[in-house]
Amino acid sequence: MHSFGYRANAVVTFAVTILAVMCGMASLSDNFNSPSPTADVKVLNINWFQKQPNGNDEVSLTLNISADLSSLFTWNAKQVFVFVAAEYETPQNALNQVSLWDGIIQSKEHAKFWIHTTNKYRFTDQARYLMPLFSSGNNLRGKDFNLTLHWHIMPKTGKMFADKIVMTGYSLPEEYR
Amino acid sequence: MDWQGQKGAEIVMQIMLVVFAIAGLGTGYAIGSFPTMMLTYAGGVVLTALITVPNWPFFNRHPLKWLDPSEEERHPKPQVNVAAASKKKASKHK
């Protein structure tokens, strides 16, 4: 501490150490938040449902997604990545997930939203890619599936949180259309 | 900066930074604004640097008291053996 340079160095070093501790505590404070998000997804229409030339089933849906994720926004939340996935079981796999729609919410004001959309990404069963010799690929006909709203909270500092809301009771028709 | 000034500067620096950190964390959490915490703390760091880094006069209130030069004359340093020293010099010249 005997010279200007040494004192400046001591201030900066100690300040940055404390800054790291502050960021850690800001991250820990997220644990005190108990969010109560709500979500509802309606399948308004099955636009078409067909077998691709390679044997995989593909379906096009019209969805109405409404959700209130504003309680996820703590002071340490930078943005929330949210996506809707169709989840179903096949003989080959206990869990298949197909992302249908996603979005990035950047502020609390936009966290309560409502969107009417067709699936942004193709809803295709991958059976024929994964097990081309053992699967006929007719996995989606008459299939019951869940629509799950997943979210990942990206914090300003610290730990990333992820959670989901599972909505059950959706099913695909028995016949192609 | 004298010895006591250095000690004082270090203590002041540590206390100020910790206090500003707690204040920033508290206000930021209370009003739910991360930038507020960062700005409060940044302001605190700048203020701390201004107070403790320059060599302010109030860090120099306890100057060391050195002995008077006359005291040194009364107790001269022990002299090196002159003969041995000159021998060394001579051999070097060869």
GROMACS .gro file of C-alpha atoms in nm:
model
  271
    1MET     CA    1   0.000   0.000   0.000
    2HIS     CA    2   0.302   0.227  -0.014
    3SER     CA    3   0.252   0.362  -0.367
    4PHE     CA    4  -0.026   0.483  -0.594
    5GLY     CA    5   0.005   0.174  -0.813
    6TYR     CA    6  -0.015  -0.071  -0.526
    7ARG     CA    7  -0.322   0.098  -0.379
    8ALA     CA    8  -0.495   0.111  -0.717
    9ASN     CA    9  -0.420  -0.257  -0.764
   10ALA     CA   10  -0.557  -0.342  -0.419
   11VAL     CA   11  -0.882  -0.149  -0.482
   12VAL     CA   12  -0.942  -0.312  -0.822
   13THR     CA   13  -0.862  -0.664  -0.702
   14PHE     CA   14  -1.082  -0.643  -0.395
   15ALA     CA   15  -1.363  -0.472  -0.591
   16VAL     CA   16  -1.369  -0.748  -0.854
   17THR     CA   17  -1.363  -1.020  -0.588
   18ILE     CA   18  -1.663  -0.863  -0.418
   19LEU     CA   19  -1.835  -0.823  -0.756
   20ALA     CA   20  -1.807  -1.198  -0.808
   21VAL     CA   21  -1.962  -1.259  -0.466
   22MET     CA   22  -2.244  -1.014  -0.546
   23CYS     CA   23  -2.318  -1.193  -0.872
   24GLY     CA   24  -2.325  -1.523  -0.686
   25MET     CA   25  -2.572  -1.385  -0.434
   26ALA     CA   26  -2.787  -1.238  -0.713
   27SER     CA   27  -2.801  -1.584  -0.865
   28LEU     CA   28  -2.886  -1.742  -0.530
   29SER     CA   29  -3.168  -1.491  -0.480
   30ASP     CA   30  -3.348  -1.654  -0.773
   31ASN     CA   31  -3.418  -1.949  -0.546
   32PHE     CA   32  -3.650  -1.732  -0.337
   33ASN     CA   33  -3.875  -1.685  -0.638
   34SER     CA   34  -4.152  -1.941  -0.663
   35PRO     CA   35  -4.306  -1.882  -1.006
   36SER     CA   36  -4.661  -1.972  -1.099
   37PRO     CA   37  -4.665  -1.981  -1.479
   38THR     CA   38  -4.970  -2.088  -1.672
   39ALA     CA   39  -4.996  -2.220  -2.024
   40ASP     CA   40  -5.260  -2.352  -2.257
   41VAL     CA   41  -5.219  -2.493  -2.607
   42LYS     CA   42  -5.514  -2.574  -2.830
   43VAL     CA   43  -5.489  -2.774  -3.150
   44LEU     CA   44  -5.732  -2.583  -3.368
   45ASN     CA   45  -5.689  -2.787  -3.682
   46ILE     CA   46  -5.494  -3.072  -3.837
   47ASN     CA   47  -5.411  -2.915  -4.171
   48TRP     CA   48  -5.276  -3.226  -4.331
   49PHE     CA   49  -5.140  -3.563  -4.223
   50GLN     CA   50  -4.941  -3.776  -4.462
   51LYS     CA   51  -4.668  -4.028  -4.516
   52GLN     CA   52  -4.349  -3.891  -4.663
   53PRO     CA   53  -4.188  -4.083  -4.957
   54ASN     CA   54  -3.925  -4.212  -4.712
   55GLY     CA   55  -4.192  -4.362  -4.489
   56ASN     CA   56  -4.200  -4.114  -4.204
   57ASP     CA   57  -4.531  -3.969  -4.097
   58GLU     CA   58  -4.564  -3.592  -4.106
   59VAL     CA   59  -4.845  -3.376  -3.972
   60SER     CA   60  -4.921  -3.007  -3.995
   61LEU     CA   61  -5.111  -2.848  -3.708
   62THR     CA   62  -5.263  -2.512  -3.637
   63LEU     CA   63  -5.199  -2.419  -3.276
   64ASN     CA   64  -5.322  -2.157  -3.038
   65ILE     CA   65  -5.060  -2.105  -2.769
   66SER     CA   66  -5.135  -1.883  -2.473
   67ALA     CA   67  -4.915  -1.850  -2.169
   68ASP     CA   68  -4.839  -1.622  -1.880
   69LEU     CA   69  -4.473  -1.654  -1.791
   70SER     CA   70  -4.434  -1.313  -1.627
   71SER     CA   71  -4.371  -1.467  -1.285
   72LEU     CA   72  -4.049  -1.618  -1.422
   73PHE     CA   73  -3.897  -1.275  -1.461
   74THR     CA   74  -3.697  -1.203  -1.149
   75TRP     CA   75  -3.454  -0.912  -1.131
   76ASN     CA   76  -3.181  -1.148  -1.248
   77ALA     CA   77  -3.366  -1.280  -1.554
   78LYS     CA   78  -3.228  -1.163  -1.886
   79GLN     CA   79  -3.458  -1.354  -2.118
   80VAL     CA   80  -3.667  -1.668  -2.135
   81PHE     CA   81  -3.641  -1.918  -2.415
   82VAL     CA   82  -3.969  -2.104  -2.457
   83PHE     CA   83  -4.065  -2.388  -2.686
   84VAL     CA   84  -4.360  -2.619  -2.740
   85ALA     CA   85  -4.274  -2.982  -2.800
   86ALA     CA   86  -4.494  -3.271  -2.899
   87GLU     CA   87  -4.404  -3.570  -2.686
   88TYR     CA   88  -4.518  -3.924  -2.751
   89GLU     CA   89  -4.420  -4.283  -2.703
   90THR     CA   90  -4.338  -4.532  -2.978
   91PRO     CA   91  -4.240  -4.898  -2.966
   92GLN     CA   92  -3.879  -4.797  -3.032
   93ASN     CA   93  -3.852  -4.505  -2.791
   94ALA     CA   94  -4.017  -4.431  -2.461
   95LEU     CA   95  -3.996  -4.058  -2.528
   96ASN     CA   96  -3.998  -3.879  -2.862
   97GLN     CA   97  -3.981  -3.502  -2.861
   98VAL     CA   98  -4.052  -3.286  -3.162
   99SER     CA   99  -4.021  -2.911  -3.126
  100LEU     CA  100  -4.314  -2.740  -3.295
  101TRP     CA  101  -4.273  -2.376  -3.204
  102ASP     CA  102  -4.028  -2.165  -3.006
  103GLY     CA  103  -3.970  -1.808  -2.907
  104ILE     CA  104  -3.754  -1.577  -2.700
  105ILE     CA  105  -3.919  -1.351  -2.444
  106GLN     CA  106  -3.700  -1.057  -2.356
  107SER     CA  107  -3.902  -0.874  -2.095
  108LYS     CA  108  -4.172  -0.916  -1.837
  109GLU     CA  109  -4.409  -0.704  -2.045
  110HIS     CA  110  -4.396  -0.960  -2.326
  111ALA     CA  111  -4.421  -1.261  -2.099
  112LYS     CA  112  -4.798  -1.281  -2.116
  113PHE     CA  113  -4.864  -1.373  -2.475
  114TRP     CA  114  -5.105  -1.536  -2.711
  115ILE     CA  115  -5.018  -1.666  -3.055
  116HIS     CA  116  -5.209  -1.834  -3.333
  117THR     CA  117  -4.970  -2.027  -3.555
  118THR     CA  118  -4.903  -2.337  -3.758
  119ASN     CA  119  -4.617  -2.550  -3.636
  120LYS     CA  120  -4.295  -2.359  -3.701
  121TYR     CA  121  -4.086  -2.675  -3.736
  122ARG     CA  122  -4.193  -2.995  -3.913
  123PHE     CA  123  -4.379  -3.242  -3.699
  124THR     CA  124  -4.224  -3.557  -3.844
  125ASP     CA  125  -4.176  -3.888  -3.674
  126GLN     CA  126  -3.813  -3.991  -3.717
  127ALA     CA  127  -3.865  -4.367  -3.698
  128ARG     CA  128  -3.741  -4.435  -4.048
  129TYR     CA  129  -3.423  -4.233  -3.991
  130LEU     CA  130  -3.346  -4.387  -3.658
  131MET     CA  131  -3.428  -4.752  -3.732
  132PRO     CA  132  -3.473  -4.784  -4.107
  133LEU     CA  133  -3.476  -5.164  -4.110
  134PHE     CA  134  -3.707  -5.231  -3.818
  135SER     CA  135  -3.970  -4.965  -3.843
  136SER     CA  136  -4.253  -4.936  -4.087
  137GLY     CA  137  -4.270  -4.567  -3.998
  138ASN     CA  138  -4.642  -4.556  -3.935
  139ASN     CA  139  -4.586  -4.422  -3.589
  140LEU     CA  140  -4.813  -4.123  -3.577
  141ARG     CA  141  -5.150  -4.263  -3.687
  142GLY     CA  142  -5.395  -4.261  -3.399
  143LYS     CA  143  -5.115  -4.154  -3.167
  144ASP     CA  144  -5.189  -3.989  -2.835
  145PHE     CA  145  -4.940  -3.716  -2.757
  146ASN     CA  146  -4.862  -3.448  -2.504
  147LEU     CA  147  -4.787  -3.088  -2.584
  148THR     CA  148  -4.527  -2.960  -2.342
  149LEU     CA  149  -4.429  -2.600  -2.292
  150HIS     CA  150  -4.063  -2.597  -2.194
  151TRP     CA  151  -3.875  -2.288  -2.083
  152HIS     CA  152  -3.520  -2.197  -1.999
  153ILE     CA  153  -3.459  -1.883  -1.796
  154MET     CA  154  -3.133  -1.719  -1.899
  155PRO     CA  155  -3.009  -1.513  -1.605
  156LYS     CA  156  -2.793  -1.205  -1.606
  157THR     CA  157  -2.553  -1.392  -1.381
  158GLY     CA  158  -2.539  -1.742  -1.247
  159LYS     CA  159  -2.748  -2.049  -1.280
  160MET     CA  160  -2.989  -2.119  -1.563
  161PHE     CA  161  -3.326  -2.260  -1.466
  162ALA     CA  162  -3.542  -2.483  -1.683
  163ASP     CA  163  -3.890  -2.619  -1.628
  164LYS     CA  164  -4.199  -2.724  -1.821
  165ILE     CA  165  -4.575  -2.756  -1.820
  166VAL     CA  166  -4.711  -3.079  -1.966
  167MET     CA  167  -5.052  -3.070  -2.134
  168THR     CA  168  -5.205  -3.406  -2.209
  169GLY     CA  169  -5.496  -3.541  -2.405
  170TYR     CA  170  -5.411  -3.469  -2.768
  171SER     CA  171  -5.438  -3.731  -3.038
  172LEU     CA  172  -5.380  -3.765  -3.410
  173PRO     CA  173  -5.637  -3.914  -3.649
  174GLU     CA  174  -5.628  -4.277  -3.759
  175GLU     CA  175  -5.620  -4.192  -4.128
  176TYR     CA  176  -5.401  -3.969  -4.344
  177ARG     CA  177  -5.564  -3.659  -4.477
  178MET     CA  178   0.178   0.796   0.278
  179ASP     CA  179   0.310   0.697   0.619
  180TRP     CA  180   0.269   0.360   0.793
  181GLN     CA  181  -0.049   0.444   0.978
  182GLY     CA  182  -0.188   0.609   0.667
  183GLN     CA  183  -0.131   0.290   0.469
  184LYS     CA  184  -0.308   0.080   0.730
  185GLY     CA  185  -0.594   0.330   0.746
  186ALA     CA  186  -0.627   0.341   0.366
  187GLU     CA  187  -0.652  -0.037   0.345
  188ILE     CA  188  -0.917  -0.061   0.618
  189VAL     CA  189  -1.119   0.226   0.470
  190MET     CA  190  -1.098   0.064   0.127
  191GLN     CA  191  -1.223  -0.274   0.247
  192ILE     CA  192  -1.506  -0.134   0.459
  193MET     CA  193  -1.627   0.102   0.186
  194LEU     CA  194  -1.633  -0.167  -0.082
  195VAL     CA  195  -1.821  -0.413   0.138
  196VAL     CA  196  -2.071  -0.147   0.245
  197PHE     CA  197  -2.136  -0.040  -0.115
  198ALA     CA  198  -2.171  -0.403  -0.219
  199ILE     CA  199  -2.435  -0.466   0.047
  200ALA     CA  200  -2.612  -0.139  -0.034
  201GLY     CA  201  -2.613  -0.218  -0.406
  202LEU     CA  202  -2.737  -0.571  -0.354
  203GLY     CA  203  -3.008  -0.449  -0.119
  204THR     CA  204  -3.141  -0.169  -0.339
  205GLY     CA  205  -3.113  -0.378  -0.654
  206TYR     CA  206  -3.308  -0.665  -0.503
  207ALA     CA  207  -3.561  -0.435  -0.338
  208ILE     CA  208  -3.657  -0.249  -0.655
  209GLY     CA  209  -3.591  -0.549  -0.878
  210SER     CA  210  -3.334  -0.380  -1.096
  211PHE     CA  211  -3.002  -0.543  -1.174
  212PRO     CA  212  -2.855  -0.228  -1.340
  213THR     CA  213  -2.923  -0.031  -1.020
  214MET     CA  214  -2.707  -0.273  -0.823
  215MET     CA  215  -2.427  -0.249  -1.078
  216LEU     CA  216  -2.439   0.131  -1.093
  217THR     CA  217  -2.448   0.167  -0.715
  218TYR     CA  218  -2.149  -0.059  -0.679
  219ALA     CA  219  -1.961   0.103  -0.968
  220GLY     CA  220  -2.014   0.443  -0.806
  221GLY     CA  221  -1.891   0.301  -0.477
  222VAL     CA  222  -1.576   0.162  -0.636
  223VAL     CA  223  -1.497   0.495  -0.801
  224LEU     CA  224  -1.553   0.684  -0.475
  225THR     CA  225  -1.338   0.435  -0.283
  226ALA     CA  226  -1.061   0.468  -0.537
  227LEU     CA  227  -1.075   0.848  -0.514
  228ILE     CA  228  -1.049   0.836  -0.136
  229THR     CA  229  -0.790   0.567  -0.084
  230VAL     CA  230  -0.566   0.569  -0.391
  231PRO     CA  231  -0.423   0.925  -0.407
  232ASN     CA  232  -0.176   1.027  -0.140
  233TRP     CA  233  -0.405   1.265   0.051
  234PRO     CA  234  -0.262   1.480   0.334
  235PHE     CA  235  -0.471   1.304   0.601
  236PHE     CA  236  -0.275   0.984   0.535
  237ASN     CA  237   0.045   1.167   0.635
  238ARG     CA  238  -0.026   1.277   0.991
  239HIS     CA  239   0.216   1.036   1.156
  240PRO     CA  240   0.557   1.099   0.998
  241LEU     CA  241   0.844   0.879   1.114
  242LYS     CA  242   1.087   1.048   1.356
  243TRP     CA  243   1.440   0.990   1.232
  244LEU     CA  244   1.747   1.042   1.448
  245ASP     CA  245   1.929   1.371   1.421
  246PRO     CA  246   2.236   1.364   1.188
  247SER     CA  247   2.458   1.474   1.479
  248GLU     CA  248   2.366   1.148   1.656
  249GLU     CA  249   2.511   0.952   1.363
  250GLU     CA  250   2.839   1.141   1.380
  251ARG     CA  251   2.880   1.047   1.743
  252HIS     CA  252   2.842   0.675   1.661
  253PRO     CA  253   3.038   0.623   1.337
  254LYS     CA  254   3.009   0.310   1.126
  255PRO     CA  255   3.277   0.045   1.187
  256GLN     CA  256   3.551   0.086   0.922
  257VAL     CA  257   3.642  -0.190   0.676
  258ASN     CA  258   4.000  -0.322   0.697
  259VAL     CA  259   4.179  -0.084   0.462
  260ALA     CA  260   4.480  -0.306   0.391
  261ALA     CA  261   4.269  -0.605   0.282
  262ALA     CA  262   4.058  -0.387   0.055
  263SER     CA  263   4.362  -0.242  -0.127
  264LYS     CA  264   4.510  -0.592  -0.175
  265LYS     CA  265   4.195  -0.704  -0.351
  266LYS     CA  266   4.206  -0.401  -0.575
  267ALA     CA  267   4.568  -0.469  -0.667
  268SER     CA  268   4.505  -0.827  -0.768
  269LYS     CA  269   4.214  -0.718  -0.983
  270HIS     CA  270   4.441  -0.480  -1.176
  271LYS     CA  271   4.672  -0.762  -1.271
   0.00000   0.00000   0.00000
